[in-house]
mmCIF file of C-alpha atoms in Angstrom:
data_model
loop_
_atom_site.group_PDB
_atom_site.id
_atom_site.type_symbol
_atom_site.label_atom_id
_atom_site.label_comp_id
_atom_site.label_asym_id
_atom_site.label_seq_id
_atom_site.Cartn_x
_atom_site.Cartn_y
_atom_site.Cartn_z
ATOM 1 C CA UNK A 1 125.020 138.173 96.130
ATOM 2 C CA UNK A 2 125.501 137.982 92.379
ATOM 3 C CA UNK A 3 128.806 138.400 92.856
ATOM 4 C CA UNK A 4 129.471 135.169 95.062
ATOM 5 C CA UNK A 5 127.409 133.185 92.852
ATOM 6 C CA UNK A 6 129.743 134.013 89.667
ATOM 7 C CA UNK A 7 132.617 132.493 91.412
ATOM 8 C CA UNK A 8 133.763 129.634 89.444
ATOM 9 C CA UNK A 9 133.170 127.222 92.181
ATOM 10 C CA UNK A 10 129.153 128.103 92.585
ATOM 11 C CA UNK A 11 128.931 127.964 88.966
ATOM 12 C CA UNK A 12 130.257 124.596 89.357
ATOM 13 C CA UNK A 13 128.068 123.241 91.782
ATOM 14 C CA UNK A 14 125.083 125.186 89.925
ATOM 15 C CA UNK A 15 125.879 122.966 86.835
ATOM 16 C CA UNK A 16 125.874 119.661 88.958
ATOM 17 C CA UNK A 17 122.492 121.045 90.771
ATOM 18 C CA UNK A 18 121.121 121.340 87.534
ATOM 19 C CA UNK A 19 122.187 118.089 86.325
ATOM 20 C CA UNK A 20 120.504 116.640 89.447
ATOM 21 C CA UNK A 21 117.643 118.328 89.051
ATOM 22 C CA UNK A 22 117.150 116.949 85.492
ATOM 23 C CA UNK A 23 117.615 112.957 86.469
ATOM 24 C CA UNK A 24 114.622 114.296 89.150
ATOM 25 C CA UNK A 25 112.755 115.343 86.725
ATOM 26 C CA UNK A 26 112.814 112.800 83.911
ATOM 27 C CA UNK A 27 112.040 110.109 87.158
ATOM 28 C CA UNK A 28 108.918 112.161 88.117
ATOM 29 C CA UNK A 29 107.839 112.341 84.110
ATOM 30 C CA UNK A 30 108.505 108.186 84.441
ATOM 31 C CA UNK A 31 106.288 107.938 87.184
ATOM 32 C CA UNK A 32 103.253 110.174 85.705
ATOM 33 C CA UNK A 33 103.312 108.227 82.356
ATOM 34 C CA UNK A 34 103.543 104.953 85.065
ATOM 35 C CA UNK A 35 100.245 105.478 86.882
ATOM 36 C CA UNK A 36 97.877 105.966 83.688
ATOM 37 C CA UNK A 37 97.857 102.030 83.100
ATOM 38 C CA UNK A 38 97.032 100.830 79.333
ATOM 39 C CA UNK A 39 93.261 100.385 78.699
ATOM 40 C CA UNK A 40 91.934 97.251 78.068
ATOM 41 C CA UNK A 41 91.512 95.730 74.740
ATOM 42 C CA UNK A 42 88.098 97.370 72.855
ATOM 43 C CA UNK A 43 85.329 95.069 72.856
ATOM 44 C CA UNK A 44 85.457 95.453 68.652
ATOM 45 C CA UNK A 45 88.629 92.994 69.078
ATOM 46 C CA UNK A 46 87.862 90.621 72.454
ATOM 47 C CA UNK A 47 84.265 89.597 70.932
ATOM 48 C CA UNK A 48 85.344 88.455 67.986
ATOM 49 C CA UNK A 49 86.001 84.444 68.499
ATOM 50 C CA UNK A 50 89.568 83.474 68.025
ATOM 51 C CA UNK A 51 91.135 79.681 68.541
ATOM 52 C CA UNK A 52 92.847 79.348 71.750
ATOM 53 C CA UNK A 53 96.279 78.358 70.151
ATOM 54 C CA UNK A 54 96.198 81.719 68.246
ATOM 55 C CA UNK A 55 95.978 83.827 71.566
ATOM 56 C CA UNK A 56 97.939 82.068 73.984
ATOM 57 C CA UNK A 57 100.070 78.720 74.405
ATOM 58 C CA UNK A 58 100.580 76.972 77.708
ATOM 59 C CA UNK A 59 103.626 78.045 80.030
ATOM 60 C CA UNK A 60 103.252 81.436 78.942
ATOM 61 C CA UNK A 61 102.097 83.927 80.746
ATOM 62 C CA UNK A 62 98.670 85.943 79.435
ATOM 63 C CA UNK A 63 99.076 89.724 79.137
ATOM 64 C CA UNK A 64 97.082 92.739 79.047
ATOM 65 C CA UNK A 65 96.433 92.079 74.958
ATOM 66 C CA UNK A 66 94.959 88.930 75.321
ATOM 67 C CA UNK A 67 92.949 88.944 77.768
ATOM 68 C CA UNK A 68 89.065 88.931 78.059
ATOM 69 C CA UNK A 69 89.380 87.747 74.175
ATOM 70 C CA UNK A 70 86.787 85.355 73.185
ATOM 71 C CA UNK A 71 88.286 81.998 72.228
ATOM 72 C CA UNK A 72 87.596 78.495 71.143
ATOM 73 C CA UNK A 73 88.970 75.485 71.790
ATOM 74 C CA UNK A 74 88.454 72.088 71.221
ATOM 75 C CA UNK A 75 89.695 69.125 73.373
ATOM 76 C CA UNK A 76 88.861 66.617 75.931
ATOM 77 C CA UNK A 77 87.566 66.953 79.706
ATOM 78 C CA UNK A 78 89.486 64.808 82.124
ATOM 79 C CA UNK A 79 87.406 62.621 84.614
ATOM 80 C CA UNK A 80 87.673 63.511 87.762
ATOM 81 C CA UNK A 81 88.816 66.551 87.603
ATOM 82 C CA UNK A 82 86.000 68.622 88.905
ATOM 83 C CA UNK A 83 86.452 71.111 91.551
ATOM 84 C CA UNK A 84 84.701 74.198 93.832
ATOM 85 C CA UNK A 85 85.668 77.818 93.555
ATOM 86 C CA UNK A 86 84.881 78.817 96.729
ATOM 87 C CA UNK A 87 83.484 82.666 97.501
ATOM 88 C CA UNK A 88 82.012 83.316 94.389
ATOM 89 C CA UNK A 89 79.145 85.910 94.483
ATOM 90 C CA UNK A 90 76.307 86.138 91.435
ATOM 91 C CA UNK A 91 73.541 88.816 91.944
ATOM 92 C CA UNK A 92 74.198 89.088 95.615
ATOM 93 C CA UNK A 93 74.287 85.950 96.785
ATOM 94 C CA UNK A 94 77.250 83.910 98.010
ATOM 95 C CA UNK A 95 78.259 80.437 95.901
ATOM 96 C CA UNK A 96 81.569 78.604 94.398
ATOM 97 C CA UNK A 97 82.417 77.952 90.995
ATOM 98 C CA UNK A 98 82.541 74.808 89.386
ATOM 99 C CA UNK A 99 85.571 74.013 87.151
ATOM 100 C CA UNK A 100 86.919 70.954 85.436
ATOM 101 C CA UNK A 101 90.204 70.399 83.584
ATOM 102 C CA UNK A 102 89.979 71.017 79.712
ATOM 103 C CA UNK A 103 92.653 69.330 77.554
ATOM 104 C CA UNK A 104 93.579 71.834 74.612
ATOM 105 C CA UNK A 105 93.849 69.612 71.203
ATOM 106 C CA UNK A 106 97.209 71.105 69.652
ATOM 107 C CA UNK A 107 98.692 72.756 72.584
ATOM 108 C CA UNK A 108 102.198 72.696 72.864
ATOM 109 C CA UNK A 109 104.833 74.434 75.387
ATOM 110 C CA UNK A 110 107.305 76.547 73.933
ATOM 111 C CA UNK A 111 109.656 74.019 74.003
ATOM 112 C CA UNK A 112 108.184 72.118 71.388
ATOM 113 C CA UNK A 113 107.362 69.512 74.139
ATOM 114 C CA UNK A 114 104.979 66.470 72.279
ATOM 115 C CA UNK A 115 104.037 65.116 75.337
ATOM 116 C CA UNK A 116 100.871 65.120 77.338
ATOM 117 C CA UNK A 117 98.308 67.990 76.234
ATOM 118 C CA UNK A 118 98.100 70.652 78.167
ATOM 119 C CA UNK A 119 95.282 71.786 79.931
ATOM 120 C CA UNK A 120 92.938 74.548 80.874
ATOM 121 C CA UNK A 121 90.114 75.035 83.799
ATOM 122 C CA UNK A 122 87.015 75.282 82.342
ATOM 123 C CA UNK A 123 84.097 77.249 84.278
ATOM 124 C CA UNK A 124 80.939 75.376 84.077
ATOM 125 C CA UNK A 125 78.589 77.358 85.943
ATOM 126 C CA UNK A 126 77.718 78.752 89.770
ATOM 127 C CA UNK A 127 76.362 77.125 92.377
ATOM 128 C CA UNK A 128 75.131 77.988 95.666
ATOM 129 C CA UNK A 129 75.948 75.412 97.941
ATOM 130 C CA UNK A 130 78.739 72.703 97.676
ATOM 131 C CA UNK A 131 75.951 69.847 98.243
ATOM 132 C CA UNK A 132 74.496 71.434 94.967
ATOM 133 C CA UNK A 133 76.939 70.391 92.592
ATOM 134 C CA UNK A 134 77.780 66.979 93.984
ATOM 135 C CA UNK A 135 74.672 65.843 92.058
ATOM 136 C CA UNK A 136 75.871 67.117 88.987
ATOM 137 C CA UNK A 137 76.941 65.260 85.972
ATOM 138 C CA UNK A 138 80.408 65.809 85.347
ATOM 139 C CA UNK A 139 81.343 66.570 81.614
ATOM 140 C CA UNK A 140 83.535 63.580 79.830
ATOM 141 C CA UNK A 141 85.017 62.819 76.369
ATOM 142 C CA UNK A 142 85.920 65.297 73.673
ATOM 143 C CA UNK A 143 84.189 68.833 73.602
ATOM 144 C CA UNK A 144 84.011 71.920 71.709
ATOM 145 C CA UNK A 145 84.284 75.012 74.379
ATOM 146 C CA UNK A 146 83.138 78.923 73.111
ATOM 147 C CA UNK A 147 84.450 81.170 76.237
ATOM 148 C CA UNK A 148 86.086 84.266 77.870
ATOM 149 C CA UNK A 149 89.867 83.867 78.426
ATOM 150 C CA UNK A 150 90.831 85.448 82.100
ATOM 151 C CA UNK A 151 94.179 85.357 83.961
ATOM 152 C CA UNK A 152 94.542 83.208 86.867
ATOM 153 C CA UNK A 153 93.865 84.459 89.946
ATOM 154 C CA UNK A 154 96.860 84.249 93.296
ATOM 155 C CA UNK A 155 96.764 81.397 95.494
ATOM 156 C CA UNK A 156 95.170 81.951 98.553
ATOM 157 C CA UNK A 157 96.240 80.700 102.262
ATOM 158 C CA UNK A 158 92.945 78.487 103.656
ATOM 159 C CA UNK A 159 91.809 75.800 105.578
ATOM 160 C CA UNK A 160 91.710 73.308 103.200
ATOM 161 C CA UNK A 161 88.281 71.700 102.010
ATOM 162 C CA UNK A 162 88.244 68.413 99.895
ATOM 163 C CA UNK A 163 87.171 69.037 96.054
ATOM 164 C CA UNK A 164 87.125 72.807 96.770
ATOM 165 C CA UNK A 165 89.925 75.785 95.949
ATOM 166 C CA UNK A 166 89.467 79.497 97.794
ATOM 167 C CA UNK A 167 90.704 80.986 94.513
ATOM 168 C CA UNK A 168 91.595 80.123 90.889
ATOM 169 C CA UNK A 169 95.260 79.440 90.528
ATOM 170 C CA UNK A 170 96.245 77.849 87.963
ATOM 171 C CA UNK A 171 99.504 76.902 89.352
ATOM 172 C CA UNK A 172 97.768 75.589 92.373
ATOM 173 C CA UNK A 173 95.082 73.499 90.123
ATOM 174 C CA UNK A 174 98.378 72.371 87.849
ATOM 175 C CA UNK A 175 99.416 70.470 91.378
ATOM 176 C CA UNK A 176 95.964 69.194 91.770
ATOM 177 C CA UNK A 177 95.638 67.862 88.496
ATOM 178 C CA UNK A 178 99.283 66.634 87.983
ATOM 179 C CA UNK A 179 99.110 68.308 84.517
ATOM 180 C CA UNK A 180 100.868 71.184 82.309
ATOM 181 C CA UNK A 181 98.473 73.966 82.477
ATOM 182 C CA UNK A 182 97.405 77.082 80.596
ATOM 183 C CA UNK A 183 98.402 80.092 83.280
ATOM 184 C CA UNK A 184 94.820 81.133 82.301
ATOM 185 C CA UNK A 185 91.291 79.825 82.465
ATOM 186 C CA UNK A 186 87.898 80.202 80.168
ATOM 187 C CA UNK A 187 84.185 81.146 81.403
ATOM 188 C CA UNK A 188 82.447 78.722 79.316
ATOM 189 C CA UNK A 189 79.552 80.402 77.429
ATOM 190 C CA UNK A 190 78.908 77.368 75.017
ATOM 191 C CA UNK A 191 79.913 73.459 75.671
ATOM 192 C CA UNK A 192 79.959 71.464 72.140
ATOM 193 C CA UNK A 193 79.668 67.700 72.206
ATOM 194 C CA UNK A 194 79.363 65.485 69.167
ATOM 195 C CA UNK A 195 77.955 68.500 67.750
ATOM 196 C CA UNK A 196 75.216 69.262 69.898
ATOM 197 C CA UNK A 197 75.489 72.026 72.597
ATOM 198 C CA UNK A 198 75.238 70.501 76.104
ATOM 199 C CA UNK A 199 73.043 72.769 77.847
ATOM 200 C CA UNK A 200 73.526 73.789 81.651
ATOM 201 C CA UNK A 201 72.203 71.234 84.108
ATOM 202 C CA UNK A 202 69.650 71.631 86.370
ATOM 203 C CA UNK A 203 70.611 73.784 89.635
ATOM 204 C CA UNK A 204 73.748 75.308 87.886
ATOM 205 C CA UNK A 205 73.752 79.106 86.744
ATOM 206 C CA UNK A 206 75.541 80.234 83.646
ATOM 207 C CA UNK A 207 78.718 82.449 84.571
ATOM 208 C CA UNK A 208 78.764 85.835 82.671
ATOM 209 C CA UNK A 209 81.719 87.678 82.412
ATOM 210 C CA UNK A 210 81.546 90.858 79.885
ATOM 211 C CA UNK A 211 84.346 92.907 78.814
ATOM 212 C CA UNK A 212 86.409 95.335 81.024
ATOM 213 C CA UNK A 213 85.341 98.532 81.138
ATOM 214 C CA UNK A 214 87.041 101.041 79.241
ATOM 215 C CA UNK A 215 88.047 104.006 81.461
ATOM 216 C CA UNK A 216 91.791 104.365 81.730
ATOM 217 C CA UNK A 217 92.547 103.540 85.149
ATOM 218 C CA UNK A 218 94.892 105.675 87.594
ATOM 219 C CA UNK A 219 97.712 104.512 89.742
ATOM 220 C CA UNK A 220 97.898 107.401 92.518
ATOM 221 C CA UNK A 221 100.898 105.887 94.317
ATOM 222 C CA UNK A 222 103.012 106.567 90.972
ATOM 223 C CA UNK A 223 101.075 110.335 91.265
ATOM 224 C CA UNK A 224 102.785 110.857 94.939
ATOM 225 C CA UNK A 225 105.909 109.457 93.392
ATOM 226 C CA UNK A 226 106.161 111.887 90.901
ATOM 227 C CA UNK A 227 105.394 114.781 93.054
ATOM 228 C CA UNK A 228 108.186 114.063 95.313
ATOM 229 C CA UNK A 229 111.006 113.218 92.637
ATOM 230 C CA UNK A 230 109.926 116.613 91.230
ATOM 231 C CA UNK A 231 109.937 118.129 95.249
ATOM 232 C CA UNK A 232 113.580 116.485 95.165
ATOM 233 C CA UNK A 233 114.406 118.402 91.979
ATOM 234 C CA UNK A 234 113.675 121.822 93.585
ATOM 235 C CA UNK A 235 115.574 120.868 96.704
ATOM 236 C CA UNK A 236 118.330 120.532 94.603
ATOM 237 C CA UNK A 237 118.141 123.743 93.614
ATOM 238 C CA UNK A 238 117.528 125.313 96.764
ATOM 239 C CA UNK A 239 119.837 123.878 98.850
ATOM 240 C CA UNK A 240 122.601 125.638 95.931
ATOM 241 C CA UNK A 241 121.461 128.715 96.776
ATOM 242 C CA UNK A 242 121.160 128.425 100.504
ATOM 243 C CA UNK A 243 125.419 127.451 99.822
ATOM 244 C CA UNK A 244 125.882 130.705 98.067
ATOM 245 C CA UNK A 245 124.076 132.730 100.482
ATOM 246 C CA UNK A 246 125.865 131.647 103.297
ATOM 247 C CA UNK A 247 129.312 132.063 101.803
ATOM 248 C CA UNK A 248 127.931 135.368 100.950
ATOM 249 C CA UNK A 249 126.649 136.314 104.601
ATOM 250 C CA UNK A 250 130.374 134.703 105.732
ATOM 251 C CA UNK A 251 131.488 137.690 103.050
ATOM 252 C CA UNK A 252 130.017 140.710 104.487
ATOM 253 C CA UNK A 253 130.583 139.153 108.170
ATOM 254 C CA UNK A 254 134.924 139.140 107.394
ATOM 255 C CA UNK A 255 133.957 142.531 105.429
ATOM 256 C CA UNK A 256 132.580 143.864 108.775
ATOM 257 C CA UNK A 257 134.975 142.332 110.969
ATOM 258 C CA UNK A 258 138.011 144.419 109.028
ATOM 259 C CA UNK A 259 135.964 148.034 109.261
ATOM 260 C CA UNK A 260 135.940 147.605 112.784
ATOM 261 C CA UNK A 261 139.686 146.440 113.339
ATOM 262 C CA UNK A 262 141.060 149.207 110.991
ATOM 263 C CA UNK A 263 138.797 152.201 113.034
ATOM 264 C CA UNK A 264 140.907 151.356 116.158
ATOM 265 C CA UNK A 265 144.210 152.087 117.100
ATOM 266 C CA UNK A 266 147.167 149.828 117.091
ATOM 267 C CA UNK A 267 148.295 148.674 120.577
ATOM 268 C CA UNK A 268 151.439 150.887 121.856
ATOM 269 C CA UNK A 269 150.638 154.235 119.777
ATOM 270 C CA UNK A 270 148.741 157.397 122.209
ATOM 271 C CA UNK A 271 146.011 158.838 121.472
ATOM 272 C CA UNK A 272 146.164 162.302 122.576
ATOM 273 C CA UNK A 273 149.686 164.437 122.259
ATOM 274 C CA UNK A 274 151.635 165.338 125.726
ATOM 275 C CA UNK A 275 151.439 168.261 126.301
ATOM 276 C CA UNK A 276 154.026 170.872 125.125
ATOM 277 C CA UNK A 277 156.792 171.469 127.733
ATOM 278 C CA UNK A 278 156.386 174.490 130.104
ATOM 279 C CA UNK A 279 158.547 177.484 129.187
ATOM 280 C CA UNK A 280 161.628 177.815 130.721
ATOM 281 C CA UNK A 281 161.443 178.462 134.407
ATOM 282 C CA UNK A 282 163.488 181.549 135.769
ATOM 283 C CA UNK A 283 163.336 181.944 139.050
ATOM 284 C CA UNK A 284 162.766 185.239 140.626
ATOM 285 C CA UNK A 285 163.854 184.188 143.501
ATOM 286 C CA UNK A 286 167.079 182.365 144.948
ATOM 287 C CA UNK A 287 167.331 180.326 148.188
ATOM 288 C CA UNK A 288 164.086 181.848 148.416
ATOM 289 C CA UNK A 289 164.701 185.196 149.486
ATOM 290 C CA UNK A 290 164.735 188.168 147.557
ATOM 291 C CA UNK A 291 167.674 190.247 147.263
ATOM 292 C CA UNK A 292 168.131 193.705 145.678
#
């Protein structure tokens, strides 16, 4: 067996096996550092109030860093603008959000754009009905906001209800209000108005949203996916040496097959000698009779 493997065209293949074997492995490696995702940010760093326009700017996505930070803003809340989160649940029990636009003083786009100020839903509070909040004040003129930043959540397919959302998409909301918009929102914690918090109204719950806890969490589909690039690696290596086996069962097969042809005889040739020719006859008798 060692033999057939030390020809120079095994050692070949054994080479490119390996080399498989080794773009296997570094993909399984990929996949195990893939499914432990990056903790959040500590809670030292997101409670600590920051300005809006220091964490994020509108038409930018939020990531991973910024989000769950404490910010302030300051700005103005566009009339009309209020609108129902629907399937919202606080302490068991079933409600909808309600949001309004927020528009950030000293936003600006990445393009430098001067134009209208961009915007930024604003949670107000929980309510448990829809015919709650329709009684509501709505919030107007300029405002000081305290509040968690959170990314936007996907759009969702519904029937649709008028002045309510199934989910909080920004990019939906951006439609709605006909307005750039932050692809985040804020929990409000504080409102600020002329300098004078504007406390909750009547039949609206505070929204609290604490940090994210801190465990590290796991991705098992990227586990599986590393098992199996590494199960591919092996393969390669086994189906190398299932190649050199077989060439060397072929080996002793051909090895076998010429013992067995050189222990017979070749066609045409006897086996056995004649026999050796009878001595000369001399007949004792002639015309067979015998005669003195």
């Amino acid at each position: 067996m060692l033999k057939t493997a030390l020809k120079p065209r095994w050692i070949l293949l054994l080479v490119l096996a390996m080399a498989i074997a080794s773009v296997f492995v570094l993909l399984s490696q990929w996949q195990f550092n893939s499914s432990r995702q990056a903790p959040p940010p500590a809670p030292s760093t997101t409670e600590d109030v920051r300005p809006l326009t220091d964490v994020l700017q509108p038409l930018t996505p939020l990531y991973a860093s910024g989000a769950d930070q404490m910010v302030s803003l300051d700005g103005t809340f566009l009339p009309d603008t209020r609108t129902l989160v629907q399937d919202r649940v606080r302490d068991g029990e079933e409600g909808l959000w309600v949001i309004q636009a927020f528009a950030v003083d000293g936003a600006a786009t990445p393009a430098g754009d001067a134009g209208q100020d961009a915007v930024i839903p604003i949670v107000l509070g929980w309510v448990p009905a829809a015919e709650d909040a329709s009684s509501l004040p709505e919030q107007e003129g300029p405002a000081a906001v305290v509040g968690r930043l959170l990314p936007p959540e996907a759009p969702l397919v519904q029937r649709p209800v008028e002045g309510q959302v199934p989910s909080l998409s920004t990019a939906e909301l951006a439609n709605r209000w006909d307005a750039r918009a932050y692809a985040a929102f804020v929990v409000a914690t504080t409102v600020t108005a002329g300098g004078v918090d504007v406390p909750f109204a009547a039949g609206m719950e505070p929204v609290v949203v604490g940090p994210q806890p801190q465990e590290t969490p796991i991705n098992w589909l990227n586990i599986f996916y590393a098992i199996e690039w590494f199960v591919f690696a092996g393969f390669a290596f086994f189906l190398w040496w299932r190649l050199v086996a077989d060439d060397h069962r072929r080996a002793l097969e051909d090895a076998e097959d010429a013992a067995e042809a050189g222990a017979q005889p070749s066609p045409g040739t006897r086996s056995d000698a004649m026999p050796a020719a009878s001595s000369e006859m001399r007949p004792d008798t002639e015309g067979g009779m015998h005669r003195d």
